[in-house]
mmCIF file of C-alpha atoms in Angstrom:
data_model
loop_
_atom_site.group_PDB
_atom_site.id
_atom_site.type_symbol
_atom_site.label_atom_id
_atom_site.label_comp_id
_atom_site.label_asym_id
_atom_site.label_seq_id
_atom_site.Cartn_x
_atom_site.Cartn_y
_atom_site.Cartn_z
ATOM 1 C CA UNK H 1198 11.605 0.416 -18.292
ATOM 2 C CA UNK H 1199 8.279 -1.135 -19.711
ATOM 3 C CA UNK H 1200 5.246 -0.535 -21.507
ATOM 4 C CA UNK H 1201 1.951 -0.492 -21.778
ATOM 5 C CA UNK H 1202 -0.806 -0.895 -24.132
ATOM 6 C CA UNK H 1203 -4.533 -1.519 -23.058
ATOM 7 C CA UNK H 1204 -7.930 -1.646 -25.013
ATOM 8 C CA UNK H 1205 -10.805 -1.566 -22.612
ATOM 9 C CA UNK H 1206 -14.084 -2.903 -23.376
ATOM 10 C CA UNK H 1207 -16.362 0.353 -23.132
ATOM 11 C CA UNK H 1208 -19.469 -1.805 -21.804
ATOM 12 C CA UNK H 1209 -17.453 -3.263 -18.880
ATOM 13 C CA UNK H 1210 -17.704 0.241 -17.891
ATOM 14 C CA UNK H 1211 -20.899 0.566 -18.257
ATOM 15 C CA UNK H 1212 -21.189 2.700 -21.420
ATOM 16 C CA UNK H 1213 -21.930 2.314 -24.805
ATOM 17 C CA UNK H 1214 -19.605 4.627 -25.940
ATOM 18 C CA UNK H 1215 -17.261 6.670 -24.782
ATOM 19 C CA UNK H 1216 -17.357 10.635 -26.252
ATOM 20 C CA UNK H 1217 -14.119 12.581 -27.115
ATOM 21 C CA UNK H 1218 -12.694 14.824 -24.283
ATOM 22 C CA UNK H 1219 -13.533 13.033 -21.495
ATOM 23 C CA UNK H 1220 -10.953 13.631 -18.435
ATOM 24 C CA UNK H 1221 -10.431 10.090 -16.676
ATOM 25 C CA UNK H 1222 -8.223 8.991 -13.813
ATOM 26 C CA UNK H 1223 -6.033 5.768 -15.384
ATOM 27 C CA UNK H 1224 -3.230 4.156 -13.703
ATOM 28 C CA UNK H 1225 -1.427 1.251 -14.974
ATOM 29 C CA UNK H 1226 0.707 -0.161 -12.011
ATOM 30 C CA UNK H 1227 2.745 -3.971 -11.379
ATOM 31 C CA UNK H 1228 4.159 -5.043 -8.084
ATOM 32 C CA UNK H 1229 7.541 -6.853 -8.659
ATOM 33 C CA UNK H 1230 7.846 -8.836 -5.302
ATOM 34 C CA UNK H 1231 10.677 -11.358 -4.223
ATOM 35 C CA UNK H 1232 11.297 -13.218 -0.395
ATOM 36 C CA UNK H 1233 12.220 -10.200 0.791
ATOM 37 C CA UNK H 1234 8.922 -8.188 1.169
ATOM 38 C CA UNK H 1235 11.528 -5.107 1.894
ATOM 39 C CA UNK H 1236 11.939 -5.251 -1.115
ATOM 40 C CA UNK H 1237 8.566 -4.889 -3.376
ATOM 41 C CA UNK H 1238 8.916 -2.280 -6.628
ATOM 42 C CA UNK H 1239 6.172 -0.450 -8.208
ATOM 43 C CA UNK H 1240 5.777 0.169 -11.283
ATOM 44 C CA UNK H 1241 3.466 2.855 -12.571
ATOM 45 C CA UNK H 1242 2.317 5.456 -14.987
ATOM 46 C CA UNK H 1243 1.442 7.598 -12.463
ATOM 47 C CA UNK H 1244 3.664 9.419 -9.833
ATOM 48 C CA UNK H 1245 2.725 7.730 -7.015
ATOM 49 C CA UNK H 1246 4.513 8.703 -3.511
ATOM 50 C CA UNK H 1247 3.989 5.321 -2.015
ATOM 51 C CA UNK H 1248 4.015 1.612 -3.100
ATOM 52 C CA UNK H 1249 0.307 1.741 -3.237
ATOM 53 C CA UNK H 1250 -1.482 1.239 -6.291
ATOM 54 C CA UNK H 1251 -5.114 2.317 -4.615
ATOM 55 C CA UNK H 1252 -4.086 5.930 -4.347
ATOM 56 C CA UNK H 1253 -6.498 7.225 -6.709
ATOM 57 C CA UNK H 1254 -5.829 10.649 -6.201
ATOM 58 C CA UNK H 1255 -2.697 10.520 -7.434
ATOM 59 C CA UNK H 1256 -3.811 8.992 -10.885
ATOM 60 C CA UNK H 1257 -2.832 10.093 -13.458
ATOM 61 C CA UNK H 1258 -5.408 12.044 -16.167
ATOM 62 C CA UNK H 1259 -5.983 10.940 -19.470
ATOM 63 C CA UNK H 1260 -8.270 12.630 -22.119
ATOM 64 C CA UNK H 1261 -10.014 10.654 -24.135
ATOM 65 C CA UNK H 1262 -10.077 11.282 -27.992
#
């Protein structure tokens, strides 16, 4: 298993703050790849159904506090 923690500059984002209850889309993925490209693993936070970390839709949401 792993973790993650993240702190996320709010004007990279292009805010200057960011307001309580906001619903976001957040995934936190890593590839673990070897010589065998068979044999790539993905690791997310959200429930992805394919080793794809660009499926947005399938993001997980977050509410912001």
């Amino acid at each position: 298993s792993w973790t993650v923690e993240a702190k996320i500059p709010v004007d990279i984002l292009g805010f200057d703050r960011i307001t309580a209850y906001q619903r976001w889309k957040l995934s936190f993925c890593r590839y673990d790849r070897n010589r065998n490209p068979e044999a790539c693993v993905l690791s997310s936070t959200s429930p992805l159904s394919e080793v794809d970390f660009h499926r947005i839709h399938e993001w997980s949401d977050i509410l912001t506090f």
